[in-house]
mmCIF file of C-alpha atoms in Angstrom:
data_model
loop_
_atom_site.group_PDB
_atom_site.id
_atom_site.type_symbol
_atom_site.label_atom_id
_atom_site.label_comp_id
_atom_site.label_asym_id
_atom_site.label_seq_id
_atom_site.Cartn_x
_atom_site.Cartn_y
_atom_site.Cartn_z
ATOM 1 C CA UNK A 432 38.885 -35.074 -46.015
ATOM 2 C CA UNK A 433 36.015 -33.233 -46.453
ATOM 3 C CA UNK A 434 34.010 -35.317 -44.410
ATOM 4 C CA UNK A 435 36.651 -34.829 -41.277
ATOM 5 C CA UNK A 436 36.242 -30.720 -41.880
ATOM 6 C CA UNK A 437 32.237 -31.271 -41.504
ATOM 7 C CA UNK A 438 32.999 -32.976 -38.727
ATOM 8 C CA UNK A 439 35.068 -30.457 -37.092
ATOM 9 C CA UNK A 440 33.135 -27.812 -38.261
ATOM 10 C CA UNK A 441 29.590 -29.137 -36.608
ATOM 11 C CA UNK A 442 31.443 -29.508 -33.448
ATOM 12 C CA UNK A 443 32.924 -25.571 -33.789
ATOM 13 C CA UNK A 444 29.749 -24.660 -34.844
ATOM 14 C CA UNK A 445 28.280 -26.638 -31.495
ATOM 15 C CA UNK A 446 30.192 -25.302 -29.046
ATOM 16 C CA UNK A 447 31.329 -21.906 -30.723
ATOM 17 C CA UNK A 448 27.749 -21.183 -31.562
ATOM 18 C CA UNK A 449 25.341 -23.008 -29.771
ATOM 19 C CA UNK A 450 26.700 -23.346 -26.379
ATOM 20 C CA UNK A 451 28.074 -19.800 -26.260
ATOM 21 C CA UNK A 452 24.833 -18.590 -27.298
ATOM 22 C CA UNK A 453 23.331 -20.177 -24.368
ATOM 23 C CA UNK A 454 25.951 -18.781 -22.151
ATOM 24 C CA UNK A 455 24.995 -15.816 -23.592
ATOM 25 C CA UNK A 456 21.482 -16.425 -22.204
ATOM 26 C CA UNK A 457 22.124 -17.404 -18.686
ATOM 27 C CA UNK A 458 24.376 -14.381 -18.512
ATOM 28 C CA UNK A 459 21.569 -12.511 -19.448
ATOM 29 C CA UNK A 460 19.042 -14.639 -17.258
ATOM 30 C CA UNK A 461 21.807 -14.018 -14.024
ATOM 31 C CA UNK A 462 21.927 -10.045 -14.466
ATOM 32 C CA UNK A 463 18.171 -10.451 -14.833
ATOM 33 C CA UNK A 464 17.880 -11.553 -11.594
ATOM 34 C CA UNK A 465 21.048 -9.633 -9.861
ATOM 35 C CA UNK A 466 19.040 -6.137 -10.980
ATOM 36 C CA UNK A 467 15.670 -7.395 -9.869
ATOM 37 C CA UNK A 468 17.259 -8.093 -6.798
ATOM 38 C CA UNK A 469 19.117 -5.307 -6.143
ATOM 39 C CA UNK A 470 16.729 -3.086 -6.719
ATOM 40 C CA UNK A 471 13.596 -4.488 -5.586
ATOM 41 C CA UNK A 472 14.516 -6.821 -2.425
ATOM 42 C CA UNK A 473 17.532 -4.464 -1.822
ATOM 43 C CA UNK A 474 20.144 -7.068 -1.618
ATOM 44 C CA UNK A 475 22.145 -7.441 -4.851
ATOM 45 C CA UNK A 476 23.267 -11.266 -5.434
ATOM 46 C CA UNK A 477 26.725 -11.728 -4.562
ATOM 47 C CA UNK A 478 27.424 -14.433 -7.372
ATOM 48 C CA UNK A 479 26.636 -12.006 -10.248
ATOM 49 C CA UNK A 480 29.557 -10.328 -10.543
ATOM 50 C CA UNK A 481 32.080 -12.870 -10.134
ATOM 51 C CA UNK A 482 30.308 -15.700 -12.128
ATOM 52 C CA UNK A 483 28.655 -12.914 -14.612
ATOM 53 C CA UNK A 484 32.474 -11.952 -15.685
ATOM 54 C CA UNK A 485 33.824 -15.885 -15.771
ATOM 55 C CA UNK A 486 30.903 -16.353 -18.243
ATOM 56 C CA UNK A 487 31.778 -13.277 -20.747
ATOM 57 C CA UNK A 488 35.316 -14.435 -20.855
ATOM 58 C CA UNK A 489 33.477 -17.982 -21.578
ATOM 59 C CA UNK A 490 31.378 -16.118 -24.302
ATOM 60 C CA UNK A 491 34.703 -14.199 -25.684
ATOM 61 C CA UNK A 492 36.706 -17.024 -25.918
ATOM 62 C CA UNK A 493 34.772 -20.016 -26.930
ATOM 63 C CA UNK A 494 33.153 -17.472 -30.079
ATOM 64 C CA UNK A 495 36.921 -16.809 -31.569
ATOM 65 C CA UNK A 496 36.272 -19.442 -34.119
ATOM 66 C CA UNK A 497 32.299 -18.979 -34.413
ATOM 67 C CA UNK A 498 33.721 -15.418 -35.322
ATOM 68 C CA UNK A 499 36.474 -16.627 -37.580
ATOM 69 C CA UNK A 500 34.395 -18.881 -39.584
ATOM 70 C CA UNK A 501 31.756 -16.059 -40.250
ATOM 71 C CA UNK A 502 34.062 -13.459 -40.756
ATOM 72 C CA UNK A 503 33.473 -11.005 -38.577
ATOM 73 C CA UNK A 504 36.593 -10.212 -36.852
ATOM 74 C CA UNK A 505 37.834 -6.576 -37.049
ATOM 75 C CA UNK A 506 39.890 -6.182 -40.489
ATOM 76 C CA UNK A 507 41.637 -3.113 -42.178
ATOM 77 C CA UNK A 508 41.141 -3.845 -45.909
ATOM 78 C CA UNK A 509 42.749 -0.463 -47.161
ATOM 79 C CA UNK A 510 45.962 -1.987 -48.530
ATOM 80 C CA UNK A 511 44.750 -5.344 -49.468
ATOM 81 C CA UNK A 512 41.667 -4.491 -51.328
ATOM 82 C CA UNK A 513 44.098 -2.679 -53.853
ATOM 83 C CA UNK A 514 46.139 -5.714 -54.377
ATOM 84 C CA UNK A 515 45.391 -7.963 -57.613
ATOM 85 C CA UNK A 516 43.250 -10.972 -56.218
ATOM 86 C CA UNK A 517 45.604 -13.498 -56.988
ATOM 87 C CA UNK A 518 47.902 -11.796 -54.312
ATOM 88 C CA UNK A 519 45.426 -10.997 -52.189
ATOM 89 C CA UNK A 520 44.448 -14.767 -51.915
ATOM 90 C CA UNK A 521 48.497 -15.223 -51.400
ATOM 91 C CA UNK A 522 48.261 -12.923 -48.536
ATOM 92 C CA UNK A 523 44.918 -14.312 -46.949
ATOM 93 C CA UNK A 524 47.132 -17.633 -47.023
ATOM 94 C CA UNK A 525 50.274 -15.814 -45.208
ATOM 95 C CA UNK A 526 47.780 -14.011 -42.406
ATOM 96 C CA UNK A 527 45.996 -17.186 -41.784
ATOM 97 C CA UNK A 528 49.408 -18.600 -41.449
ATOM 98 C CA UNK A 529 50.721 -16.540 -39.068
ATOM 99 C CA UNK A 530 47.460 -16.382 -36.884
ATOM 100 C CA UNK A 531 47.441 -20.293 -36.825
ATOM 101 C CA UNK A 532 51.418 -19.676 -35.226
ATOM 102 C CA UNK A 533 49.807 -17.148 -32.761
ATOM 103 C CA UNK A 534 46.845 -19.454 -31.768
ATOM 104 C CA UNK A 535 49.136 -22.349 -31.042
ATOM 105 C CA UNK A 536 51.133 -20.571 -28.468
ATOM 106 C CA UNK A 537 47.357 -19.370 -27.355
ATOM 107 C CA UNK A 538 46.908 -23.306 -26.617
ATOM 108 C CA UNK A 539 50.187 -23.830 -25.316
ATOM 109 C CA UNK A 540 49.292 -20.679 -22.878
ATOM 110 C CA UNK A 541 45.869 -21.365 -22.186
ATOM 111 C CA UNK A 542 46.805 -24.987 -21.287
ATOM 112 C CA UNK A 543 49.756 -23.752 -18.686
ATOM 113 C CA UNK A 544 47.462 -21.807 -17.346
ATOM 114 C CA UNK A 545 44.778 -23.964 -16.300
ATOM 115 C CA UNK A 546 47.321 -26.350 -15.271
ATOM 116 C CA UNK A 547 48.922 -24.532 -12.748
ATOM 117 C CA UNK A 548 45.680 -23.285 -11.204
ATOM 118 C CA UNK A 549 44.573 -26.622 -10.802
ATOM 119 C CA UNK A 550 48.375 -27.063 -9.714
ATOM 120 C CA UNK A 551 48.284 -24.934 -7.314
ATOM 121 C CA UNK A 552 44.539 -24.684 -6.526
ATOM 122 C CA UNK A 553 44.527 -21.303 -7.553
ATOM 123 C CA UNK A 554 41.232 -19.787 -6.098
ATOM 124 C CA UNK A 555 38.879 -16.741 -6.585
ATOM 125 C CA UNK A 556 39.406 -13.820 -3.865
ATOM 126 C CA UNK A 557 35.923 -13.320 -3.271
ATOM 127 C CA UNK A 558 34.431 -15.118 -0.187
ATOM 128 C CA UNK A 559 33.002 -17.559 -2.849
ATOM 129 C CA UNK A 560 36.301 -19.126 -3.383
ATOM 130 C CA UNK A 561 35.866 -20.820 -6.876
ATOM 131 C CA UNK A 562 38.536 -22.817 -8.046
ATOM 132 C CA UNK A 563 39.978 -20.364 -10.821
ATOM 133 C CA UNK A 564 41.088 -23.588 -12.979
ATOM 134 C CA UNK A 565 37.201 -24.201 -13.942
ATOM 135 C CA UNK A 566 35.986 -21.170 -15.550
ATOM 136 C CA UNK A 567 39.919 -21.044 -16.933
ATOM 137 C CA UNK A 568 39.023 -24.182 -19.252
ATOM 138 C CA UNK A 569 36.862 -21.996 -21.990
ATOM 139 C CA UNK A 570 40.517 -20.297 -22.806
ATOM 140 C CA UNK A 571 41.463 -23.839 -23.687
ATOM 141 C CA UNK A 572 38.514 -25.117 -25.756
ATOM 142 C CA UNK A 573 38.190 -21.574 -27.719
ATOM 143 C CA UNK A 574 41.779 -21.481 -28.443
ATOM 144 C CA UNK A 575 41.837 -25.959 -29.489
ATOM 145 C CA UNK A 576 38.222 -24.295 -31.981
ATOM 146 C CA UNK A 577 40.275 -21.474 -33.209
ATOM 147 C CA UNK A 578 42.949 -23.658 -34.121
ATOM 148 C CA UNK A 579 41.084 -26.301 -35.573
ATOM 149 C CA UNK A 580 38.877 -23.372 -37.628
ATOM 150 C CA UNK A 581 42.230 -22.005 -38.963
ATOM 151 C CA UNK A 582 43.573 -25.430 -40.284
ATOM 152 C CA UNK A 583 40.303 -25.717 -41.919
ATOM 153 C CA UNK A 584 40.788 -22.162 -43.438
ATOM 154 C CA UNK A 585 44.534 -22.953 -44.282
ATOM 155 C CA UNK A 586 43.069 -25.732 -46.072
ATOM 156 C CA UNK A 587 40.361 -24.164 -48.133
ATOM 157 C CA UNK A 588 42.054 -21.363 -49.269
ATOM 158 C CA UNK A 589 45.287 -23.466 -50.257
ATOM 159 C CA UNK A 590 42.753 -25.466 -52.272
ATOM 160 C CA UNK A 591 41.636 -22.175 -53.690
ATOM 161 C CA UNK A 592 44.841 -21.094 -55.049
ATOM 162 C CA UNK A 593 45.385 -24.432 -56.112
ATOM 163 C CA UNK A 594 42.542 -24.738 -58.075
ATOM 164 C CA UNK A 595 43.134 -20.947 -59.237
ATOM 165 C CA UNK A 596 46.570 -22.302 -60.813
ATOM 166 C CA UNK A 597 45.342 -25.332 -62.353
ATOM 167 C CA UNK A 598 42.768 -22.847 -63.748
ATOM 168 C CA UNK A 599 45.056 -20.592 -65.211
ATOM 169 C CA UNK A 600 47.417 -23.224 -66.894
#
């Protein structure tokens, strides 16, 4: 088992980390280029925009469970940080719970929704005309790594309060 979760984890860590990291870079790299070209050869690329925005929904979506894993999604910890840690760890399993039930309709979605662009051949409605089902697949693989992450949570902390009772026996 906890060879499978390293497994998993290296490849969330991959393609949650590394590959949206260099995302990040050619995003960076692209509006680079659009501003040195807008402003010093007068003529702004036309690609920037369109492909600059399909990349930051790349970059949002594939780092859900890069984000997860480090903890650093947005929480509100005034009620539960005055809970007794044995219920707090009861209610880190219930959350985790029901954000595993949200992110498997976010597959289901994400899924549906590439497959009907590629359906229908769904495309851009800039004169560029990119196939919309293309930079639709990062909704897909950052909702499969969220879900994957969050079994892997579900699993560690069920352990934990596992362990915590056959502590306290």
């Amino acid at each position: 088992m906890r060879r499978t979760i390293q497994i998993i984890e290296s490849i969330i860590s991959f393609l949650s980390g590394l590959v949206q990291g260099w995302i990040l870079f050619l995003l960076m790299i692209l509006v680079l280029v659009d501003v040195t070209t807008r402003y010093v050869l007068q003529n702004p690329l036309s690609v920037a925009e369109e492909y600059g925005a399909y990349m930051l929904v790349a970059i949002t979506c594939m780092g859900l469970a890069f984000t997860w894993k480090e903890g650093s999604h947005v929480r509100v910890e005034l009620l539960i940080n005055r809970l007794s840690p044995a219920i707090r760890q009861w209610m880190r399993v219930i959350t985790m719970l029901i954000a595993f039930a949200f992110t498997v309709f976010m597959v289901i979605a994400s899924y549906q929704l590439v497959s009907f662009s590629f359906m229908f051949g769904t495309r851009s409605g800039s004169w560029l005309r990119t196939p919309i089902a293309w930079p639709q697949i990062p909704l897909i693989i950052g909702s499969v790594l969220l879900f994957f992450q969050l079994i892997i949570e579900i699993v560690r902390a069920v352990n934990d309060l596992r362990s915590r009772k056959g502590g306290t026996s």
